[in-house]
Amino acid sequence: VNTPNAITSNPDPHPPAPRPSPPAPQARPDIQGSTQSEVDALLRSWNQPGYRATQVLEWVHRQLAPNWETMTNLPRALRTQLDQQYHLRPLELVQRQGASDTTQKFLWRLHDRHLIESVLIPANPALYGQPSDRHTLCVSTQVGCAYGCAFCASGLDGWKRNLDAAEIVGQVLAAERLLRSQPVEAASSLALEPPGPAPRGASSRFIHNLVIMGMGEPLANYEQLLRALRILNAPWGGTIGARKITISTSGLVPQIQRLADEPEQFGLAISLHGATDDVRSRIMPVNRKYPIAELTEACELYQRKKGRMLTFEYILIAGINDHPSHAVPLGRLARRLHAKINLIPYNHVEGLSWERPTEAVQEQFLHALESQRVTATLRREKGHDIDAACGQLRLRSERDTPRV
Ligand code: SF4
């Protein structure tokens, strides 16, 4: 149903209501989603010495231990006790796709057999203001998506469930584990640090930046997202700086306002894709609930409180939002919000009729923005030769594989 005609003829003025349901409560939580204070409190209640929590979390976040058995400096009895208290369930790799320019997509299977994706971008030149030698992982926050953006593969089969914090953190740990175990030649071809003995500190990590832009609307899974990001940011956890984490949203105004009040300096990216209500509502139903004027105010609030530059993501779709005249309100909005713009040529999604504009049209649009003195980059898309559009690999795998 995600065709232009279906969207424009939809009389419902509101997008599908996000289901704010938290993940099902787990009798046995996964340690990948547990905080230091939780682990410490538990171990102290077992009369363990104060350094035990540090030891356990080092195994999880630094040594990337895949199970309790490998934690050899913990007493065996304690390992058994921990096993009874916590799951330690690394995500299972189902498929790894690599583009010729080394962008890689990982398809992971969760414990309930749902599939999610993460994307590794080895060099991300200035996309989010980071030096080009950094490695960025794009992670998912939901299985599917309820927001039904008309151009997106992630929402095509609807929303299934939120990820819990362990599954969000688990994507980073699983990707790190995978990169650490790959042969030296592959690592050097990716310009990664060479694998060696089990690293112990932040400097030996492969992944330095995160963008929360994979499958799902991150801010519709607010509690678990924030818990995961705090674990990934913590000195005892992922040690990824808050400024190196960018949260992307389709524009959930109340959650942007809430995020503005959080103490961390997370970057904020808005999946804009249209700078007028007319264009944006046509391709993003969420705009009917939170139109551009409201979204702009929420962004201004975020910027006032954080003092950080915003990013607009703008997927260029042929004949929909790629005319130079569309660049005028976009440039105006970017100047007002002091935002930079990432132009992303559309990646075709099987089953959808949208197309990528020609390179000439892409360049013309970029030029129209630059002539307004707006900072804009055109992503000469990495990963065009893999199922690069968000959610596409998972969608294809889900549809090809009978569920067990
Ligand atoms: S673009 Fe983002 S919010 Fe929209 S359907 Fe896709 S995953 Fe959901």
Coordinates of C-alpha atoms and ligand atoms in Angstrom, one line a residue:
V1 CA 0.0 0.0 0.0
N2 CA 3.0 2.3 0.2
T3 CA 2.6 4.0 -3.1
P4 CA 2.3 7.7 -3.7
N5 CA -1.4 7.4 -4.7
A6 CA -2.2 5.3 -1.6
I7 CA -0.7 7.9 0.6
T8 CA -2.3 10.9 -1.0
S9 CA -5.7 9.3 -1.0
N10 CA -5.5 8.2 2.6
P11 CA -8.2 10.2 4.4
D12 CA -6.8 9.5 7.8
P13 CA -5.1 12.7 9.0
H14 CA -3.1 11.0 11.7
P15 CA -0.3 8.5 11.4
P16 CA -0.6 5.1 13.0
A17 CA -0.4 5.6 16.7
P18 CA 2.9 4.5 18.1
R19 CA 2.5 1.7 20.4
P20 CA 4.6 2.7 23.4
S21 CA 4.6 -0.8 24.9
P22 CA 7.8 -1.7 26.6
P23 CA 9.5 -5.0 25.9
A24 CA 7.9 -7.9 27.7
P25 CA 9.3 -8.2 31.2
Q26 CA 12.0 -10.8 31.4
A27 CA 12.2 -13.1 34.3
R28 CA 15.9 -13.3 33.6
P29 CA 17.4 -10.1 32.2
D30 CA 20.2 -10.1 29.8
I31 CA 23.4 -8.7 31.3
Q32 CA 24.2 -6.7 28.1
G33 CA 21.3 -4.4 29.1
S34 CA 22.2 -4.2 32.8
T35 CA 23.8 -1.2 34.5
Q36 CA 26.8 -1.2 36.8
S37 CA 24.7 -0.2 39.8
E38 CA 22.3 -3.1 39.2
V39 CA 25.1 -5.7 38.8
D40 CA 27.0 -4.3 41.8
A41 CA 23.9 -4.3 44.0
L42 CA 23.2 -8.0 43.1
L43 CA 26.8 -9.1 43.6
R44 CA 27.0 -7.4 47.0
S45 CA 23.8 -9.1 48.1
W46 CA 25.7 -12.3 47.3
N47 CA 28.5 -11.1 49.6
Q48 CA 30.9 -10.8 46.7
P49 CA 33.8 -8.3 47.0
G50 CA 33.3 -4.8 45.6
Y51 CA 35.5 -5.4 42.5
R52 CA 33.4 -8.2 41.1
A53 CA 30.9 -6.0 39.3
T54 CA 33.9 -4.3 37.5
Q55 CA 35.3 -7.7 36.6
V56 CA 32.0 -9.0 35.2
L57 CA 31.3 -5.9 33.2
E58 CA 34.8 -5.9 31.8
W59 CA 34.1 -9.4 30.4
V60 CA 30.9 -8.3 28.9
H61 CA 31.9 -4.9 27.4
R62 CA 35.7 -5.1 26.9
Q63 CA 36.5 -8.8 26.4
L64 CA 33.2 -9.3 24.6
A65 CA 32.7 -12.7 26.3
P66 CA 30.0 -14.7 24.5
N67 CA 29.1 -16.8 27.6
W68 CA 29.8 -17.2 31.3
E69 CA 32.2 -20.1 30.8
T70 CA 34.9 -17.8 29.3
M71 CA 35.1 -15.6 32.3
T72 CA 37.9 -17.5 33.8
N73 CA 38.9 -15.2 36.5
L74 CA 35.5 -15.6 38.2
P75 CA 35.0 -18.5 40.6
R76 CA 33.1 -21.3 38.9
A77 CA 30.3 -21.2 41.6
L78 CA 29.8 -17.5 40.9
R79 CA 29.6 -18.1 37.1
T80 CA 26.9 -20.7 37.8
Q81 CA 25.1 -18.3 40.0
L82 CA 25.3 -15.5 37.4
D83 CA 24.1 -17.8 34.7
Q84 CA 21.0 -18.5 36.8
Q85 CA 20.4 -14.8 37.3
Y86 CA 21.2 -13.3 33.9
H87 CA 21.0 -14.3 30.3
L88 CA 24.1 -13.6 28.2
R89 CA 22.7 -13.9 24.7
P90 CA 24.9 -12.5 21.9
L91 CA 23.0 -11.7 18.8
E92 CA 23.2 -14.4 16.2
L93 CA 24.7 -13.4 12.8
V94 CA 22.4 -14.6 10.0
Q95 CA 23.9 -12.7 7.1
R96 CA 26.7 -10.3 6.4
Q97 CA 26.7 -8.2 3.3
G98 CA 29.5 -6.1 2.2
A99 CA 29.5 -3.5 -0.5
S100 CA 32.5 -3.0 -2.8
D101 CA 33.3 0.2 -0.9
T102 CA 33.3 -1.8 2.4
T103 CA 30.0 -0.6 3.9
Q104 CA 28.7 -3.7 5.6
K105 CA 25.3 -4.7 6.6
F106 CA 24.7 -7.3 9.4
L107 CA 21.4 -9.2 9.8
W108 CA 21.0 -10.5 13.3
R109 CA 18.5 -13.0 14.8
L110 CA 17.1 -12.2 18.2
H111 CA 16.2 -14.9 20.8
D112 CA 12.6 -15.0 19.6
R113 CA 13.8 -15.4 16.0
H114 CA 12.9 -11.9 14.8
L115 CA 15.5 -10.3 12.5
I116 CA 17.1 -6.9 12.8
E117 CA 19.8 -5.0 10.9
S118 CA 22.9 -2.9 11.7
V119 CA 25.1 -1.2 9.2
L120 CA 28.8 -0.5 9.6
I121 CA 30.2 2.4 7.7
P122 CA 34.0 2.3 8.1
A123 CA 34.7 5.8 7.1
N124 CA 32.0 8.4 7.4
P125 CA 33.5 11.6 6.1
A126 CA 32.1 14.5 7.9
L127 CA 28.6 13.0 7.8
Y128 CA 28.0 13.8 11.5
G129 CA 30.9 16.1 12.0
Q130 CA 33.3 13.2 12.8
P131 CA 36.8 12.8 11.3
S132 CA 36.8 10.4 8.4
D133 CA 38.9 7.8 10.1
R134 CA 36.1 6.9 12.5
H135 CA 33.9 3.9 12.1
T136 CA 30.2 4.3 12.6
L137 CA 27.6 1.7 13.4
C138 CA 24.0 2.4 12.5
V139 CA 21.7 0.4 14.9
S140 CA 18.1 -0.6 15.0
T141 CA 15.7 0.1 17.9
Q142 CA 12.5 -1.8 16.9
V143 CA 11.5 -4.8 14.9
G144 CA 9.7 -3.2 12.0
C145 CA 8.2 0.2 12.4
A146 CA 4.7 1.7 12.9
Y147 CA 5.3 5.0 11.3
G148 CA 4.7 4.0 7.7
C149 CA 7.0 6.4 5.8
A150 CA 6.0 5.8 2.2
F151 CA 9.5 5.3 0.9
C152 CA 10.8 3.0 3.7
A153 CA 11.3 -0.8 3.7
S154 CA 11.4 -1.0 7.5
G155 CA 7.7 -0.2 7.9
L156 CA 6.4 -2.4 5.1
D157 CA 5.5 -5.3 7.2
G158 CA 4.5 -3.1 10.1
W159 CA 5.7 -2.9 13.7
K160 CA 6.4 -6.1 15.6
R161 CA 8.0 -5.1 18.9
N162 CA 10.4 -2.7 20.6
L163 CA 14.0 -3.9 21.2
D164 CA 15.1 -4.0 24.8
A165 CA 18.3 -2.3 25.9
A166 CA 20.3 -5.5 25.8
E167 CA 19.3 -6.0 22.1
I168 CA 20.4 -2.4 21.3
V169 CA 23.7 -2.7 23.1
G170 CA 24.0 -6.2 21.8
Q171 CA 24.3 -4.9 18.2
V172 CA 27.4 -3.0 19.1
L173 CA 28.9 -5.8 21.0
A174 CA 28.2 -8.4 18.3
A175 CA 29.6 -6.1 15.6
E176 CA 32.7 -5.5 17.7
R177 CA 33.1 -9.2 18.3
L178 CA 32.8 -9.9 14.6
L179 CA 35.3 -7.3 13.6
R180 CA 37.8 -8.5 16.2
S181 CA 37.6 -12.0 15.0
Q182 CA 38.0 -11.3 11.3
P183 CA 41.3 -12.0 9.5
V184 CA 44.0 -9.4 9.4
E185 CA 43.7 -8.9 5.6
A186 CA 40.0 -8.1 5.9
A187 CA 40.6 -5.8 8.8
S188 CA 43.3 -3.8 7.0
S189 CA 41.2 -3.6 3.9
L190 CA 38.6 -1.9 6.0
A191 CA 41.3 0.4 7.5
L192 CA 40.4 -1.1 10.9
E193 CA 42.9 -1.4 13.7
P194 CA 44.5 -4.8 13.4
P195 CA 43.1 -7.5 15.7
G196 CA 45.4 -8.6 18.5
P197 CA 45.1 -9.8 22.0
A198 CA 41.7 -9.2 23.7
P199 CA 41.5 -5.4 23.9
R200 CA 40.9 -3.9 27.3
G201 CA 40.2 -0.2 26.8
A202 CA 38.2 2.2 24.7
S203 CA 41.2 2.9 22.4
S204 CA 41.1 -0.6 21.0
R205 CA 37.5 -0.4 19.8
F206 CA 36.6 -0.6 16.2
I207 CA 33.3 1.3 16.6
H208 CA 33.7 4.9 17.7
N209 CA 30.4 6.5 16.5
L210 CA 26.8 5.5 16.6
V211 CA 23.9 6.6 14.6
I212 CA 20.5 5.4 15.9
M213 CA 19.0 5.4 12.5
G214 CA 18.4 1.7 11.7
M215 CA 15.0 0.0 11.7
G216 CA 12.4 1.6 13.8
E217 CA 11.6 5.0 15.3
P218 CA 14.1 5.3 18.2
L219 CA 12.1 7.9 20.2
A220 CA 9.1 5.6 20.2
N221 CA 11.2 3.2 22.3
Y222 CA 12.4 6.0 24.6
E223 CA 13.1 4.2 27.9
Q224 CA 15.0 1.3 26.4
L225 CA 16.9 3.5 24.0
L226 CA 18.1 5.8 26.8
R227 CA 19.1 2.9 29.0
A228 CA 21.1 1.4 26.1
L229 CA 22.8 4.6 25.2
R230 CA 23.8 5.2 28.8
I231 CA 25.4 1.8 28.9
L232 CA 27.2 2.4 25.6
N233 CA 28.3 5.8 26.9
A234 CA 29.4 4.6 30.4
P235 CA 33.1 4.3 31.3
W236 CA 32.4 0.8 32.5
G237 CA 30.4 0.0 29.3
G238 CA 30.8 1.0 25.7
T239 CA 32.9 4.2 26.4
I240 CA 31.4 5.9 23.3
G241 CA 31.1 9.6 23.9
A242 CA 27.6 11.1 24.0
R243 CA 28.7 13.6 21.4
K244 CA 29.6 10.7 19.1
I245 CA 26.0 9.3 19.3
T246 CA 23.4 10.7 17.0
I247 CA 19.7 9.9 17.5
S248 CA 17.6 10.2 14.4
T249 CA 13.9 10.7 14.6
S250 CA 11.1 11.1 12.1
G251 CA 9.9 14.0 14.3
L252 CA 8.2 12.9 17.5
V253 CA 7.8 16.3 19.1
P254 CA 7.0 15.4 22.8
Q255 CA 10.0 13.0 22.9
I256 CA 12.4 15.6 21.3
Q257 CA 11.3 18.0 24.1
R258 CA 11.9 15.3 26.7
L259 CA 15.3 14.5 25.2
A260 CA 16.2 18.1 25.5
D261 CA 16.0 17.8 29.2
E262 CA 18.3 14.8 29.5
P263 CA 21.8 15.6 30.7
E264 CA 23.7 13.9 27.9
Q265 CA 24.8 15.8 24.8
F266 CA 23.5 13.4 22.2
G267 CA 23.4 14.6 18.6
L268 CA 19.9 15.0 17.1
A269 CA 19.1 14.3 13.4
I270 CA 15.7 14.9 11.9
S271 CA 14.6 12.7 9.1
L272 CA 13.0 15.6 7.3
H273 CA 12.7 14.6 3.6
G274 CA 10.3 17.4 2.9
A275 CA 10.4 21.1 4.1
T276 CA 6.8 21.9 3.5
D277 CA 3.8 20.2 5.1
D278 CA 2.4 19.4 1.7
V279 CA 5.5 17.4 0.6
R280 CA 6.3 15.9 4.0
S281 CA 2.8 14.7 4.8
R282 CA 2.7 13.0 1.5
I283 CA 5.6 10.8 2.3
M284 CA 5.7 10.8 6.1
P285 CA 2.3 10.3 7.9
V286 CA 3.9 11.5 11.2
N287 CA 3.9 15.0 9.8
R288 CA 0.1 15.1 10.0
K289 CA 0.4 14.7 13.7
Y290 CA 3.5 16.9 14.2
P291 CA 3.6 19.4 11.4
I292 CA 6.7 21.3 10.5
A293 CA 5.9 24.4 12.6
E294 CA 5.7 22.2 15.8
L295 CA 8.7 20.2 14.9
T296 CA 10.7 23.4 14.3
E297 CA 9.8 24.7 17.8
A298 CA 10.9 21.4 19.4
C299 CA 14.2 21.5 17.4
E300 CA 14.8 25.1 18.6
L301 CA 14.2 24.0 22.2
Y302 CA 16.7 21.1 21.7
Q303 CA 19.3 23.4 20.2
R304 CA 18.8 26.1 22.9
K305 CA 19.3 23.5 25.7
K306 CA 22.2 21.6 24.1
G307 CA 23.9 24.2 22.0
R308 CA 24.5 21.6 19.3
M309 CA 24.1 21.8 15.6
L310 CA 21.2 19.7 14.2
T311 CA 21.3 17.5 11.2
F312 CA 18.5 17.1 8.6
E313 CA 18.4 13.9 6.7
Y314 CA 16.9 14.4 3.3
I315 CA 16.3 11.5 1.0
L316 CA 16.1 12.7 -2.5
I317 CA 13.2 11.0 -4.3
A318 CA 12.7 11.6 -8.0
G319 CA 9.7 13.8 -8.8
I320 CA 8.7 14.1 -5.1
N321 CA 11.1 16.4 -3.3
D322 CA 14.0 16.9 -5.6
H323 CA 13.1 20.0 -7.6
P324 CA 15.3 23.1 -6.9
S325 CA 12.1 24.9 -5.7
H326 CA 12.0 22.3 -2.8
A327 CA 15.4 23.5 -1.8
V328 CA 14.2 27.0 -1.0
P329 CA 12.1 26.2 2.1
L330 CA 14.6 23.5 3.1
G331 CA 17.4 26.1 3.0
R332 CA 15.3 28.6 4.9
L333 CA 14.5 26.0 7.7
A334 CA 18.2 24.9 7.9
R335 CA 19.3 28.5 8.3
R336 CA 16.7 29.1 11.0
L337 CA 17.7 26.0 12.9
H338 CA 21.4 26.3 12.2
A339 CA 21.2 22.8 10.8
K340 CA 23.3 21.0 8.2
I341 CA 21.7 18.9 5.6
N342 CA 22.7 15.4 4.5
L343 CA 21.2 14.7 1.1
I344 CA 20.8 10.9 0.5
P345 CA 19.9 9.7 -2.9
Y346 CA 17.0 7.2 -2.6
N347 CA 17.8 3.5 -2.6
H348 CA 15.2 1.6 -4.4
V349 CA 13.1 -0.7 -2.3
E350 CA 11.5 -3.7 -3.8
G351 CA 7.8 -3.4 -4.0
L352 CA 7.8 0.4 -3.9
S353 CA 7.6 2.7 -7.0
W354 CA 9.9 5.5 -5.8
E355 CA 13.0 6.2 -7.8
R356 CA 16.4 7.8 -7.2
P357 CA 16.9 11.1 -9.1
T358 CA 19.7 11.2 -11.7
E359 CA 23.1 12.4 -10.6
A360 CA 22.6 15.7 -12.4
V361 CA 19.4 16.4 -10.5
Q362 CA 21.1 15.5 -7.2
E363 CA 23.9 17.9 -8.0
Q364 CA 21.5 20.6 -9.0
F365 CA 19.6 20.3 -5.7
L366 CA 22.9 20.4 -3.7
H367 CA 23.9 23.6 -5.7
A368 CA 20.5 25.1 -4.9
L369 CA 21.1 24.7 -1.2
E370 CA 24.7 25.9 -1.4
S371 CA 23.6 29.0 -3.1
Q372 CA 21.6 29.8 0.0
R373 CA 24.7 29.4 2.1
V374 CA 23.6 26.3 3.8
T375 CA 25.9 23.5 4.9
A376 CA 24.9 20.5 2.8
T377 CA 26.6 17.2 1.8
L378 CA 25.5 14.8 -0.9
R379 CA 26.0 11.3 0.2
R380 CA 27.5 9.5 -2.8
E381 CA 25.7 6.5 -1.4
K382 CA 27.8 3.7 0.0
G383 CA 26.1 0.4 0.0
H384 CA 24.0 1.0 -3.1
D385 CA 25.0 -2.5 -4.2
I386 CA 23.7 -4.2 -1.1
D387 CA 20.2 -4.1 0.2
A388 CA 21.1 -0.7 1.6
A389 CA 17.7 0.9 2.2
C390 CA 16.8 0.6 5.8
G391 CA 15.1 -2.6 6.6
Q392 CA 15.4 -4.1 3.2
L393 CA 17.7 -7.0 4.0
R394 CA 15.6 -8.0 6.9
L395 CA 12.4 -7.7 4.9
R396 CA 13.7 -9.9 2.1
S397 CA 15.0 -12.5 4.6
E398 CA 11.7 -12.5 6.6
R399 CA 9.7 -13.0 3.4
D400 CA 12.0 -15.7 2.0
T401 CA 12.3 -17.7 5.2
P402 CA 9.3 -19.5 6.8
R403 CA 9.1 -18.5 10.5
V404 CA 9.9 -21.3 12.9
Ligands
SF4_1 S1 11.9 6.1 7.9 FE1 12.2 5.6 10.1 S2 10.3 6.2 11.1 FE2 9.8 6.1 8.8 S3 9.0 4.0 8.5 FE3 11.3 3.9 8.2 S4 12.1 3.3 10.1 FE4 10.0 4.1 10.5

